[in-house]
Short mmCIF file of C-alpha atoms in Angstrom, two decimals:
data_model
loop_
_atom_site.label_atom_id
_atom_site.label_comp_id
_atom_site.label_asym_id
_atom_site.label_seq_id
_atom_site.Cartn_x
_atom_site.Cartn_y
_atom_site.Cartn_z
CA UNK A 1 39.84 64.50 89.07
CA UNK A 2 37.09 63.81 85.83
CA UNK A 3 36.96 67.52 85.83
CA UNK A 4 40.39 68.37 86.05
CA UNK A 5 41.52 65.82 82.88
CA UNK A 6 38.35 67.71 81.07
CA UNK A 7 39.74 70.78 81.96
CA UNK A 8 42.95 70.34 80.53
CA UNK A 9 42.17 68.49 77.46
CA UNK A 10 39.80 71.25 76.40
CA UNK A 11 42.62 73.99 77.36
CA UNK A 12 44.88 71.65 74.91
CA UNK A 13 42.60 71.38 72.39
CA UNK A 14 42.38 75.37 72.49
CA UNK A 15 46.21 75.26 72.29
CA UNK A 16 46.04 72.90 69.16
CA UNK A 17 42.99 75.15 67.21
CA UNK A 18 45.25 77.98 67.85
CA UNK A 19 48.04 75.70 66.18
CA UNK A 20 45.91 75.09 62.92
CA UNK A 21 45.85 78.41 61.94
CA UNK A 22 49.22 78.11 60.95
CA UNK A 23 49.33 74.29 60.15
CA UNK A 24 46.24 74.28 58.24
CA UNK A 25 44.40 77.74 57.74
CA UNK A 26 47.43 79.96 56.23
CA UNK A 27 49.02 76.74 53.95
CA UNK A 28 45.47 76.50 52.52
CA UNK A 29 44.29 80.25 51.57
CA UNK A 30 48.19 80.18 50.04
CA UNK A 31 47.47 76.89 48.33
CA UNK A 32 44.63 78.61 46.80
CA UNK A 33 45.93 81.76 45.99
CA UNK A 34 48.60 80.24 43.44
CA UNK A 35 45.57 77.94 42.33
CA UNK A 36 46.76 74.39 43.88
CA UNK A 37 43.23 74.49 44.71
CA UNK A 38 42.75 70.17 45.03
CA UNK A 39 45.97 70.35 47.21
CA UNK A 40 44.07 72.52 49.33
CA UNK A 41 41.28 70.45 49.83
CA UNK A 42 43.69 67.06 50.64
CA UNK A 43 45.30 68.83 53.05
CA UNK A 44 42.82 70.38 54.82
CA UNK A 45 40.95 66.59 54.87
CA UNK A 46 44.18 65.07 56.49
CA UNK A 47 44.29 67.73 58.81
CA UNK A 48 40.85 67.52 59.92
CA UNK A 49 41.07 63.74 60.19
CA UNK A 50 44.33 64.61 62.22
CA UNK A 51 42.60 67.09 64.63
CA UNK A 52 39.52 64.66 65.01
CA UNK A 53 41.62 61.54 66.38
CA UNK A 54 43.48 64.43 68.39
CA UNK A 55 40.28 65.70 70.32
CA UNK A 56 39.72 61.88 71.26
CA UNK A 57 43.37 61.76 72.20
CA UNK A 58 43.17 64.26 74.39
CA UNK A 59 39.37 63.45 75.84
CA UNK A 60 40.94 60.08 76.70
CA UNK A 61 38.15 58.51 74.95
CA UNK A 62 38.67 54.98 73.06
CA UNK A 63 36.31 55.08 70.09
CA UNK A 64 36.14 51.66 67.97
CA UNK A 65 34.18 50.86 64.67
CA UNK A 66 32.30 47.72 65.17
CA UNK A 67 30.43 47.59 61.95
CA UNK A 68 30.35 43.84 61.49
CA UNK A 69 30.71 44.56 56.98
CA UNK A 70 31.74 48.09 55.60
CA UNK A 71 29.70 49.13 52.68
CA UNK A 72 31.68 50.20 49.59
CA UNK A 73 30.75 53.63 49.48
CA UNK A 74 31.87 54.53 46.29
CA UNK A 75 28.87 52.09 44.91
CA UNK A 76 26.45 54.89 45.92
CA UNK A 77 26.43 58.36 44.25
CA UNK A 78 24.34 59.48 46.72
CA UNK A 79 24.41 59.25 49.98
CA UNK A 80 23.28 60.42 53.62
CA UNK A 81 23.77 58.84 57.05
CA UNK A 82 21.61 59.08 59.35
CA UNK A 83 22.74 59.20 62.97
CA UNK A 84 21.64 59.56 66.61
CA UNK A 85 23.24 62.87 68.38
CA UNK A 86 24.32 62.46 72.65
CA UNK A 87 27.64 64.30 72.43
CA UNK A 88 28.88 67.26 70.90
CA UNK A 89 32.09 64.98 69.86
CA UNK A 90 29.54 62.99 67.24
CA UNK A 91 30.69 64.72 64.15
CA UNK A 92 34.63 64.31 65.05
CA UNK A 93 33.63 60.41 65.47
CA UNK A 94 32.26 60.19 62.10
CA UNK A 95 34.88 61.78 60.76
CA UNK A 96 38.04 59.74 62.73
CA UNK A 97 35.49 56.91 63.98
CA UNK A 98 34.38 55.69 60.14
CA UNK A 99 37.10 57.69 58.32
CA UNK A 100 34.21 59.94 56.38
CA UNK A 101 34.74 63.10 55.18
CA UNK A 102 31.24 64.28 55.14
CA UNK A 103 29.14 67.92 55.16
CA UNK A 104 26.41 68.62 58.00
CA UNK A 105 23.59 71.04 59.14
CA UNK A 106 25.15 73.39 61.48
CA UNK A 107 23.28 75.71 63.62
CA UNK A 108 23.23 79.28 62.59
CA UNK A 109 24.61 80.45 65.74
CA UNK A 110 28.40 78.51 64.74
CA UNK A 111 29.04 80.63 61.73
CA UNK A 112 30.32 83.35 64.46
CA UNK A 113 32.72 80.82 66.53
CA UNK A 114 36.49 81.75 65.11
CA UNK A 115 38.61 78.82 63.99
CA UNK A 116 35.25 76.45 64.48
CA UNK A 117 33.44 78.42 61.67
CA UNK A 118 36.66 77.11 59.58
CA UNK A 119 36.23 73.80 60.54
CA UNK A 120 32.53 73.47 59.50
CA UNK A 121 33.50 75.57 56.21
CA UNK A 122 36.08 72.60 55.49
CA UNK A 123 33.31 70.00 55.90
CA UNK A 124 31.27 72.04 53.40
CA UNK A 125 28.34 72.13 55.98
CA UNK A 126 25.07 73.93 55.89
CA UNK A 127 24.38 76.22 58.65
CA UNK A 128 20.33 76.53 59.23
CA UNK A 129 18.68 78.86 61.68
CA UNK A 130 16.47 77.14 64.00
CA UNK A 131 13.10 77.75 63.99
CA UNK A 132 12.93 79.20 60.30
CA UNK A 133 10.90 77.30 58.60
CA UNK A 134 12.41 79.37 55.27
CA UNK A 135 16.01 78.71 56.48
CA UNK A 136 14.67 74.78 56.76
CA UNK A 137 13.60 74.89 53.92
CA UNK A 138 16.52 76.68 52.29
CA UNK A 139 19.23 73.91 53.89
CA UNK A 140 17.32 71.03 52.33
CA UNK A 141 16.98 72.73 48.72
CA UNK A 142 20.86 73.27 49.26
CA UNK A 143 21.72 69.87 50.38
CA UNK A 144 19.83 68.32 47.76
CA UNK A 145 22.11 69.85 45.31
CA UNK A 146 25.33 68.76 47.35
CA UNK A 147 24.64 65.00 47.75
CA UNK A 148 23.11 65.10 43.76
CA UNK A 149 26.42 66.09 43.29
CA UNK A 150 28.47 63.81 45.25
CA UNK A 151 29.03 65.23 48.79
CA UNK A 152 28.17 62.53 51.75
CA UNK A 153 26.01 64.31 54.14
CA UNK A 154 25.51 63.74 57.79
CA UNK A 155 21.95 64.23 59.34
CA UNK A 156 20.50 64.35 62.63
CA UNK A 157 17.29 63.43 63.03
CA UNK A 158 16.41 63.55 66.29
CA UNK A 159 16.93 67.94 65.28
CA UNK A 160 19.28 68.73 68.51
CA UNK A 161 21.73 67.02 70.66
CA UNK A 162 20.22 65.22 73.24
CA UNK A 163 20.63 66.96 76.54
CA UNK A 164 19.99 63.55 78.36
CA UNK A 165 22.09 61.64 76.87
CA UNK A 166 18.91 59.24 75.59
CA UNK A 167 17.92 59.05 71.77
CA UNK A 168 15.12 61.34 71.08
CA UNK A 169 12.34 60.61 68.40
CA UNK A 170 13.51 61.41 64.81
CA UNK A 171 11.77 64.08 63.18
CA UNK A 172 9.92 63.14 59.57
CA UNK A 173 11.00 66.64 57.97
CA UNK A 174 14.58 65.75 58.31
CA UNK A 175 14.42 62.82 55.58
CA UNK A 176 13.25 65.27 52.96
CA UNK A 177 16.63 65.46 52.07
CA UNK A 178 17.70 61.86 51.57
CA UNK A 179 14.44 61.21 49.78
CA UNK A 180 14.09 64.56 47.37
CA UNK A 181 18.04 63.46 46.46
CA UNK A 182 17.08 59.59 45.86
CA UNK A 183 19.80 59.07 48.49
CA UNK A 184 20.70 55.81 50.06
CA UNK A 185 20.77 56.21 53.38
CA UNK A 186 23.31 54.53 56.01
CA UNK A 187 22.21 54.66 59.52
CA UNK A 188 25.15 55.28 62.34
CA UNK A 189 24.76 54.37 65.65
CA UNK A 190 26.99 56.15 68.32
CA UNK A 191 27.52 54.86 71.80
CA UNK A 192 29.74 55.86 75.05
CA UNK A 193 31.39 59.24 73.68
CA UNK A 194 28.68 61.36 75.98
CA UNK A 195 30.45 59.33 78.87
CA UNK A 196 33.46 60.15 77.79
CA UNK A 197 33.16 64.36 77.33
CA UNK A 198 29.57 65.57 78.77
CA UNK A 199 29.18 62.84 81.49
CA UNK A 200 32.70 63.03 82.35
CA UNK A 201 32.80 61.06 85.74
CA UNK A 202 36.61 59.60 85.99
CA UNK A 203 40.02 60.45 84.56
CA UNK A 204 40.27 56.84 83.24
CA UNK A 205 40.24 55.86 79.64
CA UNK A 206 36.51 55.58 78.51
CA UNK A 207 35.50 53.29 75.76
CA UNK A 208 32.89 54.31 72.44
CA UNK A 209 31.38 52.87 69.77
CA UNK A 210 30.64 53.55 66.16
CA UNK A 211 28.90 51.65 63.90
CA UNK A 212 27.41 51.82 60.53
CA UNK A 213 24.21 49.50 59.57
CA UNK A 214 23.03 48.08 56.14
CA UNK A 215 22.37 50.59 53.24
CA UNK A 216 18.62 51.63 52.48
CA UNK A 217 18.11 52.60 49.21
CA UNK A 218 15.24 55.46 48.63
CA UNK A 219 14.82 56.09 44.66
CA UNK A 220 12.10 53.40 44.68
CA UNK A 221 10.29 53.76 48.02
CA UNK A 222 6.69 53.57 47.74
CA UNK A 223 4.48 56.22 49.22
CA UNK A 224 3.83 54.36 52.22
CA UNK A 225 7.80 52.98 52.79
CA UNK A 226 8.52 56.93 52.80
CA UNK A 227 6.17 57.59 55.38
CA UNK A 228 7.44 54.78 57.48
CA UNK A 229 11.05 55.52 56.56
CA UNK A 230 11.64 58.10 59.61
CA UNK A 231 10.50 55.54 62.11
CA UNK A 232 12.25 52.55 60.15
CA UNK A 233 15.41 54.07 60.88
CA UNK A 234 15.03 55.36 63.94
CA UNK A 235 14.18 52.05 65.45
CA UNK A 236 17.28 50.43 63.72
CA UNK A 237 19.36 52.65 65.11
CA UNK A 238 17.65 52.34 68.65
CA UNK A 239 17.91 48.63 68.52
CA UNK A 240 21.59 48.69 67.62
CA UNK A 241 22.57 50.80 70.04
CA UNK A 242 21.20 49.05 72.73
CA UNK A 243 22.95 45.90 72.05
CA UNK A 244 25.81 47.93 71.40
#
């Protein structure tokens, strides 16, 4: 029966990226043909805020935000979360879960997915190759510039999505970014949507979590704090989730 619901919430969610093509994908290269260029970019946010509490419609998952106080994000110019990666539904709860419209590192491979290749072009996200140290290297020079100029940026740390469903250790070279910008850093902890989507085992209602922690500033992190920062966060966000 789990597999059956799976089944046709994935064939529906097909049916509704088919859908945005004409919803979302021809209104906006019109939009910016006759040069209502910001209109564009509202209504291609609303959409994709739209489609994200639509995938969790139609996964039957419940996600709630349980962050006890929401940071005012517009007090920091700069800024990266940091979360931990079990489902491939993550970045749609970010973006529905915590109402965020923020870029991420996308694998190389996505940039050849129709319609999804759209998607990840909407959030402004960097695709990276894996295991190019050069392509690494190029991502982080390029999201440096982003979040110095605004754009909230998602990172993984842990590099992958966690096959297990268990959070894997965070990886030092991913912080580069947050650092190199002077980012602050807000750590997300996501819990249950794996059991809802991967680890699928009933057609009932399954219940997530999202939650963001306190703020951790990096322009003024000593030498040694920036060493320790990777595993700072990392056991935050281990700790929350399992009280979560």
């Amino acid at each position: 029966m789990a597999k059956i619901a799976l089944s046709l919430g994935l064939a529906l969610f097909a049916i509704c990226m088919l859908l945005s093509v004409f919803i979302v994908l021809i209104p906006i290269m019109v939009m910016r043909r006759i040069g209502f260029r910001t209109t564009a970019g509202y209504w291609v946010r609303a959409s994709g805020m739209a489609l994200a509490r639509l995938v969790f419609w139609l996964t039957n998952i419940k996600l709630e935000d349980v962050t006890a106080v929401h940071p005012d994000l517009t007090l920091y110019p700069r800024l990266c979360l940091m979360a931990n990666h079990t489902s491939i539904l993550d970045i749609p709860a970010i973006v529905c879960g915590l109402r965020i419209w923020s870029a991420f590192i996308a694998k190389e491979e996505l940039r050849k997915v129709p319609l999804l290749n759209f998607w990840i072009s909407s959030l402004d996200c960097i695709y990276m190759k894996r295991g190019s140290l050069r392509s690494s290297a190029n991502a982080i020079e390029k999201g440096i510039q982003m979040v110095e100029q605004g754009t909230i940026i998602t990172i993984f740390p842990e590099g992958t999505r966690s096959k297990t469903g268990k959070i894997a250790p965070f990886k030092g070279g991913s912080f580069k970014l947050a650092t190199r910008s002077r980012a602050v850093i807000i750590p997300v902890v996501i819990k249950g949507v794996r059991g809802g989507f991967e680890d699928k085992r009933t057609a009932r209602r399954q219940h997530a979590k999202i939650m963001m922690l306190e703020p951790i500033p990096t322009e003024n992190l000593t030498p040694d704090e920036a060493r320790d920062l990777p595993q700072k966060v990392e056991n935050l966000i281990r700790e929350a989730y399992e009280k979560l």
